[in-house]
PDB file of C-alpha atoms in Angstrom:
ATOM      1  CA  MET A  28     -69.774   7.549  28.668  1.00 49.00           C
ATOM      2  CA  THR A  29     -68.274   9.310  26.059  1.00 49.00           C
ATOM      3  CA  SER A  30     -67.341   7.781  21.875  1.00 49.00           C
ATOM      4  CA  THR A  31     -63.437   7.940  20.775  1.00 49.00           C
ATOM      5  CA  ASN A  32     -62.725   7.313  16.966  1.00 50.00           C
ATOM      6  CA  PHE A  33     -59.199   4.988  16.008  1.00 49.00           C
ATOM      7  CA  THR A  34     -57.915   4.377  13.851  1.00 48.00           C
ATOM      8  CA  GLY A  35     -55.016   2.164  12.236  1.00 49.00           C
ATOM      9  CA  GLN A  36     -55.952  -0.806  11.014  1.00 50.00           C
ATOM     10  CA  GLY A  37     -59.504   0.190  10.138  1.00 49.00           C
ATOM     11  CA  THR A  38     -62.209   2.602  12.501  1.00 47.00           C
ATOM     12  CA  SER A  39     -63.980   2.052  14.665  1.00 48.00           C
ATOM     13  CA  ASN A  40     -66.248   3.559  17.365  1.00 53.00           C
ATOM     14  CA  MET A  41     -67.112   2.040  20.228  1.00 53.00           C
ATOM     15  CA  GLU A  42     -67.779   3.054  23.515  1.00 54.00           C
ATOM     16  CA  VAL A  43     -65.833   3.320  26.737  1.00 52.00           C
ATOM     17  CA  PRO A  44     -64.671   4.608  29.763  1.00 53.00           C
ATOM     18  CA  GLU A  45     -63.363   7.997  30.462  1.00 54.00           C
ATOM     19  CA  PRO A  46     -59.601   8.058  31.063  1.00 50.00           C
ATOM     20  CA  ARG A  47     -58.294   7.716  34.011  1.00 55.00           C
ATOM     21  CA  ILE A  48     -54.321   8.743  33.468  1.00 55.00           C
ATOM     22  CA  PRO A  49     -53.902  10.460  30.969  1.00 54.00           C
ATOM     23  CA  GLY A  50     -52.065   8.781  27.549  1.00 52.00           C
ATOM     24  CA  ILE A  51     -54.173   5.590  27.922  1.00 51.00           C
ATOM     25  CA  LEU A  52     -57.806   4.710  28.005  1.00 50.00           C
ATOM     26  CA  MET A  53     -59.059   2.200  31.157  1.00 50.00           C
ATOM     27  CA  SER A  54     -61.344  -0.644  30.067  1.00 49.00           C
ATOM     28  CA  SER A  55     -64.865  -2.306  30.589  1.00 48.00           C
ATOM     29  CA  PRO A  56     -65.030  -5.305  31.324  1.00 51.00           C
ATOM     30  CA  THR A  57     -64.992  -6.463  27.304  1.00 50.00           C
ATOM     31  CA  THR A  58     -62.864  -3.860  26.483  1.00 49.00           C
ATOM     32  CA  THR A  59     -59.205  -4.675  26.513  1.00 50.00           C
ATOM     33  CA  ILE A  60     -56.348  -0.913  27.083  1.00 51.00           C
ATOM     34  CA  ARG A  61     -55.151   0.724  24.056  1.00 54.00           C
ATOM     35  CA  PRO A  62     -52.898   3.047  24.469  1.00 53.00           C
ATOM     36  CA  THR A  63     -53.912   6.128  22.940  1.00 55.00           C
ATOM     37  CA  VAL A  64     -51.424   6.896  19.557  1.00 52.00           C
ATOM     38  CA  PRO A  65     -52.336   9.619  17.244  1.00 55.00           C
ATOM     39  CA  ALA A  66     -52.799   7.788  13.291  1.00 54.00           C
ATOM     40  CA  LYS A  67     -49.706   8.908  11.799  1.00 55.00           C
ATOM     41  CA  ALA A  68     -48.047   7.658  14.110  1.00 51.00           C
ATOM     42  CA  ILE A  69     -50.258   3.981  13.726  1.00 52.00           C
ATOM     43  CA  ASP A  70     -49.753   4.640  10.037  1.00 53.00           C
ATOM     44  CA  SER A  71     -45.505   4.466  10.442  1.00 51.00           C
ATOM     45  CA  LEU A  72     -45.910   1.322  12.639  1.00 53.00           C
ATOM     46  CA  ALA A  73     -47.190  -0.113  10.337  1.00 53.00           C
ATOM     47  CA  GLN A  74     -45.468   0.929   7.125  1.00 54.00           C
ATOM     48  CA  PRO A  75     -41.166  -0.850   7.589  1.00 55.00           C
ATOM     49  CA  ALA A  76     -38.932   2.520   7.925  1.00 54.00           C
ATOM     50  CA  VAL A  77     -35.997   1.885   5.327  1.00 55.00           C
ATOM     51  CA  ALA A  78     -32.577   3.363   5.683  1.00 55.00           C
ATOM     52  CA  ALA A  79     -31.442   6.737   3.160  1.00 59.00           C
ATOM     53  CA  THR A  80     -28.303   3.995   2.036  1.00 60.00           C
ATOM     54  CA  PRO A  81     -25.971   5.545  -0.306  1.00 59.00           C
ATOM     55  CA  THR A  82     -26.546   3.991  -3.798  1.00 62.00           C
ATOM     56  CA  PRO A  83     -22.984   2.030  -4.999  1.00 61.00           C
ATOM     57  CA  ARG A  84     -21.348   3.435  -8.008  1.00 59.00           C
ATOM     58  CA  ALA A  85     -19.638   1.156  -9.947  1.00 57.00           C
ATOM     59  CA  LEU A  86     -16.373   1.857 -10.494  1.00 50.00           C
ATOM     60  CA  PRO A  87     -14.424   2.821 -14.140  1.00 52.00           C
ATOM     61  CA  ASP A  88     -12.902   0.403 -15.724  1.00 51.00           C
ATOM     62  CA  THR A  89      -9.685   1.703 -14.851  1.00 47.00           C
ATOM     63  CA  LEU A  90      -9.798   1.291 -10.884  1.00 43.00           C
ATOM     64  CA  ARG A  91     -10.473  -2.312 -10.915  1.00 46.00           C
ATOM     65  CA  PHE A  92      -8.223  -4.761  -9.941  1.00 44.00           C
ATOM     66  CA  PRO A  93      -8.843  -7.848 -10.528  1.00 47.00           C
ATOM     67  CA  GLN A  94      -6.000  -9.482  -9.777  1.00 45.00           C
ATOM     68  CA  LYS A  95      -5.844 -12.080  -6.927  1.00 46.00           C
ATOM     69  CA  VAL A  96      -3.302  -9.839  -3.817  1.00 45.00           C
ATOM     70  CA  SER A  97      -1.711 -13.601  -3.139  1.00 46.00           C
ATOM     71  CA  GLU A  98      -0.711 -13.105  -7.093  1.00 47.00           C
ATOM     72  CA  PRO A  99       2.787 -11.659  -8.195  1.00 47.00           C
ATOM     73  CA  ARG A 100       2.975  -8.627  -9.728  1.00 47.00           C
ATOM     74  CA  THR A 101       4.830  -7.609 -12.332  1.00 44.00           C
ATOM     75  CA  SER A 102       5.606  -4.623 -14.642  1.00 40.00           C
ATOM     76  CA  GLN A 103       6.348  -4.485 -17.977  1.00 40.00           C
ATOM     77  CA  VAL A 104       9.046  -1.761 -19.241  1.00 39.00           C
ATOM     78  CA  GLN A 105       9.452  -0.706 -22.760  1.00 38.00           C
ATOM     79  CA  THR A 106      13.231  -0.693 -23.627  1.00 38.00           C
ATOM     80  CA  ALA A 107      14.520   2.836 -24.461  1.00 41.00           C
ATOM     81  CA  GLU A 108      18.048   3.153 -26.211  1.00 46.00           C
ATOM     82  CA  ILE A 109      19.908   5.177 -23.636  1.00 49.00           C
ATOM     83  CA  GLY A 110      24.148   5.981 -24.681  1.00 53.00           C
ATOM     84  CA  SER A 111      27.149   5.310 -23.336  1.00 59.00           C
ATOM     85  CA  ASN A 112      26.979   8.316 -21.347  1.00 72.00           C
ATOM     86  CA  GLN A 113      22.976   8.120 -19.583  1.00 85.00           C
ATOM     87  CA  THR A 114      22.678   7.364 -15.929  1.00 89.00           C
ATOM     88  CA  CYS A 115      19.854   5.615 -14.896  1.00 91.00           C
ATOM     89  CA  VAL A 116      19.068   7.145 -11.490  1.00 92.00           C
ATOM     90  CA  LEU A 117      17.058   5.787  -8.147  1.00 91.00           C
ATOM     91  CA  PRO A 118      16.662   9.070  -6.126  1.00 92.00           C
ATOM     92  CA  LYS A 119      16.905   9.407  -2.661  1.00 93.00           C
ATOM     93  CA  GLY A 120      13.768   8.789  -0.860  1.00 92.00           C
ATOM     94  CA  LEU A 121      12.281   5.908  -3.588  1.00 91.00           C
ATOM     95  CA  THR A 122      12.368   2.239  -1.590  1.00 93.00           C
ATOM     96  CA  PHE A 123      13.237  -0.011  -4.159  1.00 92.00           C
ATOM     97  CA  THR A 124      12.994  -4.490  -3.476  1.00 94.00           C
ATOM     98  CA  GLY A 125      13.250  -7.150  -6.031  1.00 93.00           C
ATOM     99  CA  GLU A 126      15.764  -7.832  -8.812  1.00 95.00           C
ATOM    100  CA  ALA A 127      16.204  -5.067 -11.053  1.00 93.00           C
ATOM    101  CA  HIS A 128      19.245  -4.798 -14.305  1.00 94.00           C
ATOM    102  CA  TYR A 129      19.946  -1.555 -16.137  1.00 93.00           C
ATOM    103  CA  PRO A 130      21.236  -1.435 -19.243  1.00 93.00           C
ATOM    104  CA  CYS A 131      23.455   2.218 -18.004  1.00 93.00           C
ATOM    105  CA  ASP A 132      25.290   3.076 -15.201  1.00 94.00           C
ATOM    106  CA  VAL A 133      23.691   2.851 -11.713  1.00 95.00           C
ATOM    107  CA  ARG A 134      23.375   5.728  -9.641  1.00 95.00           C
ATOM    108  CA  ILE A 135      21.911   4.446  -6.140  1.00 95.00           C
ATOM    109  CA  ASP A 136      20.611   7.603  -3.719  1.00 95.00           C
ATOM    110  CA  GLY A 137      18.054   5.654  -2.199  1.00 95.00           C
ATOM    111  CA  VAL A 138      17.103   2.618  -0.270  1.00 95.00           C
ATOM    112  CA  VAL A 139      18.106  -1.064  -1.652  1.00 95.00           C
ATOM    113  CA  ASP A 140      17.188  -4.676  -1.516  1.00 96.00           C
ATOM    114  CA  GLY A 141      16.686  -6.871  -4.141  1.00 95.00           C
ATOM    115  CA  LYS A 142      19.965  -8.041  -6.500  1.00 96.00           C
ATOM    116  CA  ILE A 143      20.888  -5.239  -8.370  1.00 95.00           C
ATOM    117  CA  THR A 144      23.048  -6.073 -12.300  1.00 95.00           C
ATOM    118  CA  ALA A 145      23.730  -3.909 -14.290  1.00 95.00           C
ATOM    119  CA  GLU A 146      24.863  -4.094 -19.266  1.00 93.00           C
ATOM    120  CA  PRO A 147      29.324  -4.908 -18.738  1.00 92.00           C
ATOM    121  CA  ASP A 148      31.004  -1.333 -19.436  1.00 92.00           C
ATOM    122  CA  ARG A 149      28.705  -0.041 -17.755  1.00 94.00           C
ATOM    123  CA  THR A 150      29.527   1.093 -12.766  1.00 95.00           C
ATOM    124  CA  ILE A 151      26.722   1.127 -10.838  1.00 96.00           C
ATOM    125  CA  THR A 152      27.691   3.564  -7.673  1.00 96.00           C
ATOM    126  CA  VAL A 153      25.598   3.558  -3.793  1.00 96.00           C
ATOM    127  CA  GLU A 154      26.251   7.343  -2.739  1.00 96.00           C
ATOM    128  CA  SER A 155      26.350   8.976  -0.096  1.00 94.00           C
ATOM    129  CA  ASP A 156      23.109   8.618   1.212  1.00 93.00           C
ATOM    130  CA  GLY A 157      22.421   5.334  -0.990  1.00 96.00           C
ATOM    131  CA  LYS A 158      21.984   2.117   2.047  1.00 96.00           C
ATOM    132  CA  PHE A 159      22.234  -1.325  -0.569  1.00 96.00           C
ATOM    133  CA  LYS A 160      20.829  -4.489   0.651  1.00 97.00           C
ATOM    134  CA  GLY A 161      21.546  -8.212  -1.559  1.00 96.00           C
ATOM    135  CA  SER A 162      23.790  -8.245  -4.444  1.00 97.00           C
ATOM    136  CA  ILE A 163      24.995  -5.612  -7.117  1.00 95.00           C
ATOM    137  CA  LYS A 164      27.380  -7.146 -10.188  1.00 96.00           C
ATOM    138  CA  ALA A 165      28.491  -4.319 -13.143  1.00 96.00           C
ATOM    139  CA  THR A 166      32.522  -3.901 -14.276  1.00 95.00           C
ATOM    140  CA  ASN A 167      33.364  -0.828 -11.856  1.00 96.00           C
ATOM    141  CA  VAL A 168      30.927  -0.730  -8.055  1.00 96.00           C
ATOM    142  CA  ARG A 169      32.391   2.238  -6.744  1.00 97.00           C
ATOM    143  CA  ILE A 170      30.829   2.308  -2.316  1.00 96.00           C
ATOM    144  CA  GLU A 171      29.953   5.314  -1.205  1.00 96.00           C
ATOM    145  CA  GLY A 172      27.574   4.701   1.202  1.00 96.00           C
ATOM    146  CA  SER A 173      26.168   1.815   2.522  1.00 96.00           C
ATOM    147  CA  ALA A 174      26.584  -1.314   1.645  1.00 96.00           C
ATOM    148  CA  ASP A 175      26.185  -4.925   2.551  1.00 96.00           C
ATOM    149  CA  GLY A 176      25.402  -8.204   0.910  1.00 96.00           C
ATOM    150  CA  ASP A 177      27.825  -9.711  -3.032  1.00 96.00           C
ATOM    151  CA  ILE A 178      29.651  -7.217  -4.721  1.00 96.00           C
ATOM    152  CA  THR A 179      31.632  -8.064  -7.906  1.00 95.00           C
ATOM    153  CA  ALA A 180      32.857  -5.835  -9.971  1.00 95.00           C
ATOM    154  CA  THR A 181      33.405  -7.872 -12.813  1.00 91.00           C
ATOM    155  CA  GLY A 182      36.883  -7.197 -14.114  1.00 81.00           C
ATOM    156  CA  GLY A 183      37.498  -3.333 -13.679  1.00 86.00           C
ATOM    157  CA  LEU A 184      37.631  -1.035 -10.567  1.00 93.00           C
ATOM    158  CA  ALA A 185      36.526  -2.046  -6.774  1.00 95.00           C
ATOM    159  CA  SER A 186      36.322   1.028  -4.989  1.00 96.00           C
ATOM    160  CA  PHE A 187      34.874   2.222  -0.997  1.00 96.00           C
ATOM    161  CA  GLY A 188      34.700   5.962   0.467  1.00 96.00           C
ATOM    162  CA  SER A 189      36.672   7.759   2.284  1.00 95.00           C
ATOM    163  CA  LYS A 190      32.245   7.457   4.652  1.00 95.00           C
ATOM    164  CA  SER A 191      31.691   4.161   2.940  1.00 96.00           C
ATOM    165  CA  VAL A 192      29.981   1.496   5.016  1.00 96.00           C
ATOM    166  CA  CYS A 193      30.466  -2.140   3.257  1.00 95.00           C
ATOM    167  CA  LYS A 194      29.739  -5.375   4.868  1.00 95.00           C
ATOM    168  CA  GLY A 195      29.467  -8.933   3.354  1.00 95.00           C
ATOM    169  CA  HIS A 196      31.844 -10.487   0.425  1.00 96.00           C
ATOM    170  CA  ILE A 197      33.580  -9.009  -2.356  1.00 95.00           C
ATOM    171  CA  THR A 198      34.750 -10.224  -5.715  1.00 95.00           C
ATOM    172  CA  TYR A 199      36.954  -7.786  -7.668  1.00 94.00           C
ATOM    173  CA  GLY A 200      39.615  -7.080 -10.931  1.00 93.00           C
ATOM    174  CA  ARG A 201      41.117  -4.169  -8.827  1.00 93.00           C
ATOM    175  CA  LEU A 202      40.558  -2.700  -5.417  1.00 94.00           C
ATOM    176  CA  LYS A 203      41.076   0.804  -4.374  1.00 95.00           C
ATOM    177  CA  ILE A 204      40.026   1.293  -0.541  1.00 95.00           C
ATOM    178  CA  ALA A 205      40.469   4.966   0.702  1.00 95.00           C
ATOM    179  CA  GLU A 206      41.273   6.512   4.182  1.00 95.00           C
ATOM    180  CA  GLY A 207      38.973   5.861   6.273  1.00 95.00           C
ATOM    181  CA  ALA A 208      36.424   3.804   4.815  1.00 96.00           C
ATOM    182  CA  ASP A 209      35.110   0.714   7.398  1.00 95.00           C
ATOM    183  CA  VAL A 210      34.692  -2.181   4.850  1.00 95.00           C
ATOM    184  CA  GLU A 211      34.296  -5.426   6.630  1.00 94.00           C
ATOM    185  CA  ALA A 212      34.168  -8.092   3.505  1.00 94.00           C
ATOM    186  CA  SER A 213      35.888 -11.199   2.813  1.00 95.00           C
ATOM    187  CA  MET A 214      37.682  -9.974  -0.555  1.00 94.00           C
ATOM    188  CA  LYS A 215      38.217 -12.025  -3.532  1.00 93.00           C
ATOM    189  CA  LYS A 216      40.494 -10.837  -6.468  1.00 92.00           C
ATOM    190  CA  LEU A 217      39.018 -12.265 -10.365  1.00 89.00           C
ATOM    191  CA  ALA A 218      41.599 -14.072 -12.430  1.00 82.00           C
ATOM    192  CA  ALA A 219      43.230 -11.590 -15.128  1.00 72.00           C
TER     193      ALA A 219
END
């Protein structure tokens, strides 16, 4: 019999027979079978393992979005004085959905789905790359691209270029349709 020292909960010296199976101590009728485990392993089993988790950082106030997703989001735009020869451009690559009122001429090169209006004596133009669906209202409306919906030229000219495609309803004071234009719409002339 040899004396074996177990470390962990405490230290005890007890007499046990020589092991017959490597790694396991055999017991006598008064002792139990225990695997031989190094002292460091017993200490690590007694303490729960803590995973290294990164500490969450607080976001700066400018990145927080306290508004609920279900609430409509609106933006406030500062009004600027626009000269008589200024044009507001919705560029190619832009997709706009909603309603907008412009104090200037408007040129649509992107994709618009909604309602666009302009101040009196202004022109809204849908360029050859532009696509519009919804409602347009201005003194003059010029379509060179694609338009689907209500087009209203309030007392001015509604014109359609040779590569334009238009469906919907057109209200006009004067009308100009170029050869090659694909216009399939109901039309109503405004009273003079």
